[in-house]
Short mmCIF file of C-alpha atoms in Angstrom, two decimals:
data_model
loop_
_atom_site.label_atom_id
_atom_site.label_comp_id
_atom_site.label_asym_id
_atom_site.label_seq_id
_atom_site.Cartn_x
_atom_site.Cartn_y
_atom_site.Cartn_z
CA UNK Y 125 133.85 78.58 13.36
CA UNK Y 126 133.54 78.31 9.32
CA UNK Y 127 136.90 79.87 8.98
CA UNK Y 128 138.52 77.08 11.54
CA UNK Y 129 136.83 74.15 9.34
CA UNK Y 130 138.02 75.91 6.42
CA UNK Y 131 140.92 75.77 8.06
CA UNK Y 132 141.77 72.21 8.88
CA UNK Y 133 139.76 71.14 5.55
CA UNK Y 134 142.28 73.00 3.37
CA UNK Y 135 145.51 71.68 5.55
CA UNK Y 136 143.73 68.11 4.89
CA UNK Y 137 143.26 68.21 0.86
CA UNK Y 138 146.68 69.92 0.43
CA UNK Y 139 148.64 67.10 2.18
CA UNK Y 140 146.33 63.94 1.00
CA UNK Y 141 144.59 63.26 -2.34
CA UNK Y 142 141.18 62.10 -2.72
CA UNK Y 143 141.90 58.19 -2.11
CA UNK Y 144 143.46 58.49 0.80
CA UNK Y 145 140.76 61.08 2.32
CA UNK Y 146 138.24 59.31 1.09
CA UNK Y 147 139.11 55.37 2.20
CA UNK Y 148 141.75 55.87 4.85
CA UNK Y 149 140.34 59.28 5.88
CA UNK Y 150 137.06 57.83 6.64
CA UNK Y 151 138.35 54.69 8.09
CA UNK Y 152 140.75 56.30 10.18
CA UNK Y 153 137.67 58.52 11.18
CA UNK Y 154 135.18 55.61 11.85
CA UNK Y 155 137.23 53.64 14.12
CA UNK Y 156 138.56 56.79 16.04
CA UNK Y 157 134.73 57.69 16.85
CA UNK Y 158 133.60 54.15 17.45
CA UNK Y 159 135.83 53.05 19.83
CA UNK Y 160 135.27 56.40 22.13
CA UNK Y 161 132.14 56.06 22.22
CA UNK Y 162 131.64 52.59 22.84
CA UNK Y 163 134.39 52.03 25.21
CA UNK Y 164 133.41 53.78 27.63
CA UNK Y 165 130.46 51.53 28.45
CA UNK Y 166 132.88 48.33 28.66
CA UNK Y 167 134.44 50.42 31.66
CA UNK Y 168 131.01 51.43 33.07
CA UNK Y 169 129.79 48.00 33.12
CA UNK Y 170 132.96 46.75 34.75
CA UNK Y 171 132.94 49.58 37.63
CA UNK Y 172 129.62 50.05 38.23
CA UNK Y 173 129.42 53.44 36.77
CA UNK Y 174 125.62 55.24 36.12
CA UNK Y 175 124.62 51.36 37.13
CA UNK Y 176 121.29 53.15 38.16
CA UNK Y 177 120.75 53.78 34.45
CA UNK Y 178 121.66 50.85 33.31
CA UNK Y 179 118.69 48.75 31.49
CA UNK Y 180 119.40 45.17 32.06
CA UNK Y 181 121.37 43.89 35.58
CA UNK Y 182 123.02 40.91 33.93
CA UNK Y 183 126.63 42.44 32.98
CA UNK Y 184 129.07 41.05 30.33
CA UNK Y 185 131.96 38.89 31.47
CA UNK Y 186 135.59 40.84 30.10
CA UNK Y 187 136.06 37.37 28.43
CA UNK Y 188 132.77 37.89 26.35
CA UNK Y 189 133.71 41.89 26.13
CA UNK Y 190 137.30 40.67 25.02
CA UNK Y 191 135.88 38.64 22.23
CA UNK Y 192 133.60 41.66 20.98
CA UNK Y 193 136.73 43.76 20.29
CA UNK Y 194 138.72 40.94 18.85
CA UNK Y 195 136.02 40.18 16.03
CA UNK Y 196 135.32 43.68 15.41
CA UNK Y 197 138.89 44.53 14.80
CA UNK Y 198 139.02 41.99 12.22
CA UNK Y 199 135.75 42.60 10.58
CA UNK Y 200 136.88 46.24 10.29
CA UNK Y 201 139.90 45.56 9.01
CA UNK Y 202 138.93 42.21 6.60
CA UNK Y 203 135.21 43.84 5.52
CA UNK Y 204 135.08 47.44 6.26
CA UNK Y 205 138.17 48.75 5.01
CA UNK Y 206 138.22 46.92 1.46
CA UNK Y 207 133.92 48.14 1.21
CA UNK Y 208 135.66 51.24 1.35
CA UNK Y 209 138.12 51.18 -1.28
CA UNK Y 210 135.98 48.96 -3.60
CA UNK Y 211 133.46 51.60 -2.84
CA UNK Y 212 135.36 55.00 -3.69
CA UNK Y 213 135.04 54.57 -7.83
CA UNK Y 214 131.58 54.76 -7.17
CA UNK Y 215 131.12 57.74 -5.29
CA UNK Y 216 133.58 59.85 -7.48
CA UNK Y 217 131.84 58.47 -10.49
CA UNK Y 218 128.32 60.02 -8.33
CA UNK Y 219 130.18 63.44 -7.75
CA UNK Y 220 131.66 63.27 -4.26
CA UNK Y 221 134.06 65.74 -3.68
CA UNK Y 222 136.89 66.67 -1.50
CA UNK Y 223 137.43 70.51 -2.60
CA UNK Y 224 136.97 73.76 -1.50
CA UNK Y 225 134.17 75.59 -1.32
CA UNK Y 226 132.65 73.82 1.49
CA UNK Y 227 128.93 73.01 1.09
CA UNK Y 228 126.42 74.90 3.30
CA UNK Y 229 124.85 74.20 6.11
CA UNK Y 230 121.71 73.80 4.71
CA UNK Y 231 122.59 71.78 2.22
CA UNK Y 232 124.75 69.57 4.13
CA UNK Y 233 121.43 69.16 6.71
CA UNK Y 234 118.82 68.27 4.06
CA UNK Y 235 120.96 65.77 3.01
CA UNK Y 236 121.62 64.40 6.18
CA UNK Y 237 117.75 64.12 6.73
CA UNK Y 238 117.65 62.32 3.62
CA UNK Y 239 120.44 59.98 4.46
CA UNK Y 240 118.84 58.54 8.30
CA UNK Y 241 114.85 58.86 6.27
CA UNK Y 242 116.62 56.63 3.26
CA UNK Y 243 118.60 54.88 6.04
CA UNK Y 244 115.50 54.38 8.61
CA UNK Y 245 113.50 52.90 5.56
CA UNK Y 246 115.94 50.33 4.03
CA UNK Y 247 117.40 49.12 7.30
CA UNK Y 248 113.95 48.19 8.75
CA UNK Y 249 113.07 45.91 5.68
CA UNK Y 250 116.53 44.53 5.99
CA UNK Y 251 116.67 43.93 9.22
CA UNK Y 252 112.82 42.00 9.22
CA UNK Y 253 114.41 40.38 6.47
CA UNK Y 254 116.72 38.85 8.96
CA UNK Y 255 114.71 37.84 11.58
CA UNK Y 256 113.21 35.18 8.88
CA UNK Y 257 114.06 31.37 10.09
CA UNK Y 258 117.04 30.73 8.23
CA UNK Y 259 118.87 34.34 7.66
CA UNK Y 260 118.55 34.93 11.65
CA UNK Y 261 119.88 30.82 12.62
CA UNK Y 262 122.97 31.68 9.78
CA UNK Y 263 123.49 35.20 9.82
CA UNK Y 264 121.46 37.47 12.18
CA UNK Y 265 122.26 35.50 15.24
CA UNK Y 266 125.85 36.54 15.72
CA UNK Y 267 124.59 39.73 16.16
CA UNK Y 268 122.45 38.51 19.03
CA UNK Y 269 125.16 36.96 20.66
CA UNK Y 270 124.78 39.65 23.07
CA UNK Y 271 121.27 39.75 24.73
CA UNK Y 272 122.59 42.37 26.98
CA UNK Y 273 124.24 44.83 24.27
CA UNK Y 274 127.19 47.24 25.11
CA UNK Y 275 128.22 50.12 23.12
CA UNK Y 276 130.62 48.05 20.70
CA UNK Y 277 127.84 45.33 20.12
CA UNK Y 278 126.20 47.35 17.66
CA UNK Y 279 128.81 46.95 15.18
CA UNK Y 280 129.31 42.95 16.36
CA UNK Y 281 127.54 41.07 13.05
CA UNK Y 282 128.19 38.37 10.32
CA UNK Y 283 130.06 39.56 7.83
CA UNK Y 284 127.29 39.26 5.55
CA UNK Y 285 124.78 41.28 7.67
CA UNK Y 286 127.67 43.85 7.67
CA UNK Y 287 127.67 43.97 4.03
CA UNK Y 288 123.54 43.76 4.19
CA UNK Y 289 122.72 46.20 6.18
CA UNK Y 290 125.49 48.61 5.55
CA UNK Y 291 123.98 49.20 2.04
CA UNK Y 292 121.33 51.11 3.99
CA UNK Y 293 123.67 53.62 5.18
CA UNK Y 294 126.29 54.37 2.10
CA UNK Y 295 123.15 54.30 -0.32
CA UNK Y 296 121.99 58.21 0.02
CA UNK Y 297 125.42 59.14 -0.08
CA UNK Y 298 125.87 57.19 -3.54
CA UNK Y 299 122.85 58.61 -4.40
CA UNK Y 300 123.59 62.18 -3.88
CA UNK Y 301 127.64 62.46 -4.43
CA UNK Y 302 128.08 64.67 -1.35
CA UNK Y 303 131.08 66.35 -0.33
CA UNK Y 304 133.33 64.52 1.66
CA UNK Y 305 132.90 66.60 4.64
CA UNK Y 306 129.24 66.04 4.31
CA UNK Y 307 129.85 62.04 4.31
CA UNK Y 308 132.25 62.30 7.14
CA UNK Y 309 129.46 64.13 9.56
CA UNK Y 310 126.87 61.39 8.65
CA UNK Y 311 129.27 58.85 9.16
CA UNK Y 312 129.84 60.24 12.78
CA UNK Y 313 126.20 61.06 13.54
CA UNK Y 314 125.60 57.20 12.45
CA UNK Y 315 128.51 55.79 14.54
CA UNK Y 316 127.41 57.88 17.54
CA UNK Y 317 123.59 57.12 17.23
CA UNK Y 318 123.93 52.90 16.62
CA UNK Y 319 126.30 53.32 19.49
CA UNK Y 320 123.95 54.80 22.00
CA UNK Y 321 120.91 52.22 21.05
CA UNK Y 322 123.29 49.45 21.50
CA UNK Y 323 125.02 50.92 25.24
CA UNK Y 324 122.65 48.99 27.20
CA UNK Y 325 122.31 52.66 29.46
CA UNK Y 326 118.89 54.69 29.30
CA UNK Y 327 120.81 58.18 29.91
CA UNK Y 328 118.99 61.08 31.23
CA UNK Y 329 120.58 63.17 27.91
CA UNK Y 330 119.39 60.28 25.47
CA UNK Y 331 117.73 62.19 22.36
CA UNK Y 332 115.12 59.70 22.96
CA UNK Y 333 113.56 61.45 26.13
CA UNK Y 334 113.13 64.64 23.63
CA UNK Y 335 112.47 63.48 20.92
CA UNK Y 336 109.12 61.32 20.44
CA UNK Y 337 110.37 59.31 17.52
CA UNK Y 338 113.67 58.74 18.02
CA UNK Y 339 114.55 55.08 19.56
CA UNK Y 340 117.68 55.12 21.34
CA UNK Y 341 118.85 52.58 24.21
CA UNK Y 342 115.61 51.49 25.45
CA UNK Y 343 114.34 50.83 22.64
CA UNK Y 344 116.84 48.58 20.88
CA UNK Y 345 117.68 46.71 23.77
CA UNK Y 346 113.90 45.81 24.38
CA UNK Y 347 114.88 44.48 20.44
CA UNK Y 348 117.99 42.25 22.41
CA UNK Y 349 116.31 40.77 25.03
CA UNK Y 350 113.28 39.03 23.41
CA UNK Y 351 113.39 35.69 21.07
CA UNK Y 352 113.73 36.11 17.28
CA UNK Y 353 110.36 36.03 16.13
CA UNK Y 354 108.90 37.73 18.93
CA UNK Y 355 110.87 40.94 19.14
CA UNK Y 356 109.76 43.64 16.82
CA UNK Y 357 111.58 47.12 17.17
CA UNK Y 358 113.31 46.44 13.72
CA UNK Y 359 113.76 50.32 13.40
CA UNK Y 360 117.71 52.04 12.93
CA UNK Y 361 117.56 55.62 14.15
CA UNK Y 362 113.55 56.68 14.09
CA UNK Y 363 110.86 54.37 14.73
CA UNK Y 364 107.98 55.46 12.09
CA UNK Y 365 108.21 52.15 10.22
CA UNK Y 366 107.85 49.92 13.69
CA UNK Y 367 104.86 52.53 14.21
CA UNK Y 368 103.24 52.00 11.06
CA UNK Y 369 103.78 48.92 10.49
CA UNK Y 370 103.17 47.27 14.82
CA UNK Y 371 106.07 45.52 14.79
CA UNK Y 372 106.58 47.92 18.12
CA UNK Y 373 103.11 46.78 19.84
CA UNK Y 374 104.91 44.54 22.71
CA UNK Y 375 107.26 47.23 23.61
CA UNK Y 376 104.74 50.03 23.84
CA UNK Y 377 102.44 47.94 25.84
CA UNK Y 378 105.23 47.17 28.46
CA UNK Y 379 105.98 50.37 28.37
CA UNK Y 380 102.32 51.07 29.16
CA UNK Y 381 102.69 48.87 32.12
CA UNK Y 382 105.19 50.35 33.70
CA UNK Y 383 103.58 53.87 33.68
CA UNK Y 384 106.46 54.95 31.10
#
């Protein structure tokens, strides 16, 4: 399996420089993953698909679906795509690196524990931060556009909240100048997991039925449904910080009512 990566890694640096790996690469990346995963659940809702598992019964009309993929697509392309070229000086100057020898395993998982503990952290405070008055009636709200969220919703913000809040997920990687492979796997792992807590499904193979403090569909959309400055569940990935700090009280005591 190394030798494969290997591979496909050295094809990839011998046929693109650093800029184009690192911007276009990742971009190119980031909107392939996205739009698999979350498109799917635009189909499911339509059909009818795994309706048993779905969380909410309202569905989304395809006009307010439509709309979703419109703004994204221009967000991505007006906000995403220039954070990432504005953002590549800064990484090189860090140390991230596109060349062979590939980082370990180990290496490239304690930093990718770092990145969603760093991540988890900043993006709570952030995101109570926009649940104040005026940042959730001017910013935040957008966001909550969609009180029952599909898989693409979780990308669905105001510019400025995209900006915000994706500090909290490029900040380890500025911190630690990881190899690009390494910031390419966290980048999917990221995609994938905001994804999943926005697809409005509770899945049977959900990480969050296995693992205790991971938050997942349920959770977040718990987050969707309530008003602004009743909802709690500010967490990203993990939920210590709603733990520790009871902003997740009304969802564990619902929970508690329905035997969950």
């Amino acid at each position: 399996m190394a030798s494969i990566i290997e591979f496909a890694w050295t094809y990839l640096i011998t046929h693109f420089n650093d800029f184009q790996l690192a911007c276009l690469g990742s971009f190119f990346l980031h909107e392939s993953v996205f739009f698999l995963s979350g498109v799917p659940f635009i189909i499911f809702e339509r059909v009818g698909w795994l309706s048993k598992y779905k969380i909410q019964t309202k569905n989304n009309t395809p006009a307010a679906q439509g709309k979703c993929v419109n703004r994204l697509l221009l967000y991505h392309f007006c906000v995403n795509l220039p954070v990432m070229i504005l953002s590549y000086p800064v990484f090189k100057y860090m140390g991230m690196r596109s060349s062979l020898p590939l980082p370990s395993w180990k290496v490239v998982s304690i930093q990718i524990l770092f990145y969603f503990i760093l991540e988890d952290f900043i993006f709570y405070w952030g995101h109570r931060i926009l649940h104040t008055k005026w940042l959730y009636k001017h910013v935040h709200s957008v966001h909550h556009e969609y009180a029952t969220p599909f898989g693409l919703t979780s990308e669905y913000a105001h510019p400025a909240e995209i900006l915000f809040l994706g500090f909290a997920t490029i900040v380890g990687p500025a911190i630690t100048g990881p190899h690009l492979i390494t910031l390419w796997l966290w980048m999917v792992l990221r995609v994938l997991e905001t994804v999943e807590a926005h697809c409005g499904y509770h899945l049977p193979l959900s990480l969050s039925n296995f693992l205790p403090l991971y938050g997942g569909a349920d959770f977040h959309d718990y987050h969707h449904r309530l008003l602004y400055t009743k909802s709690g569940n500010y967490s990203s990935t993990f939920v210590y910080m709603d733990r520790i700090f009871g902003t997740d009280k009304g969802y564990r005591r619902l929970k508690s009512l329905k035997g969950n």
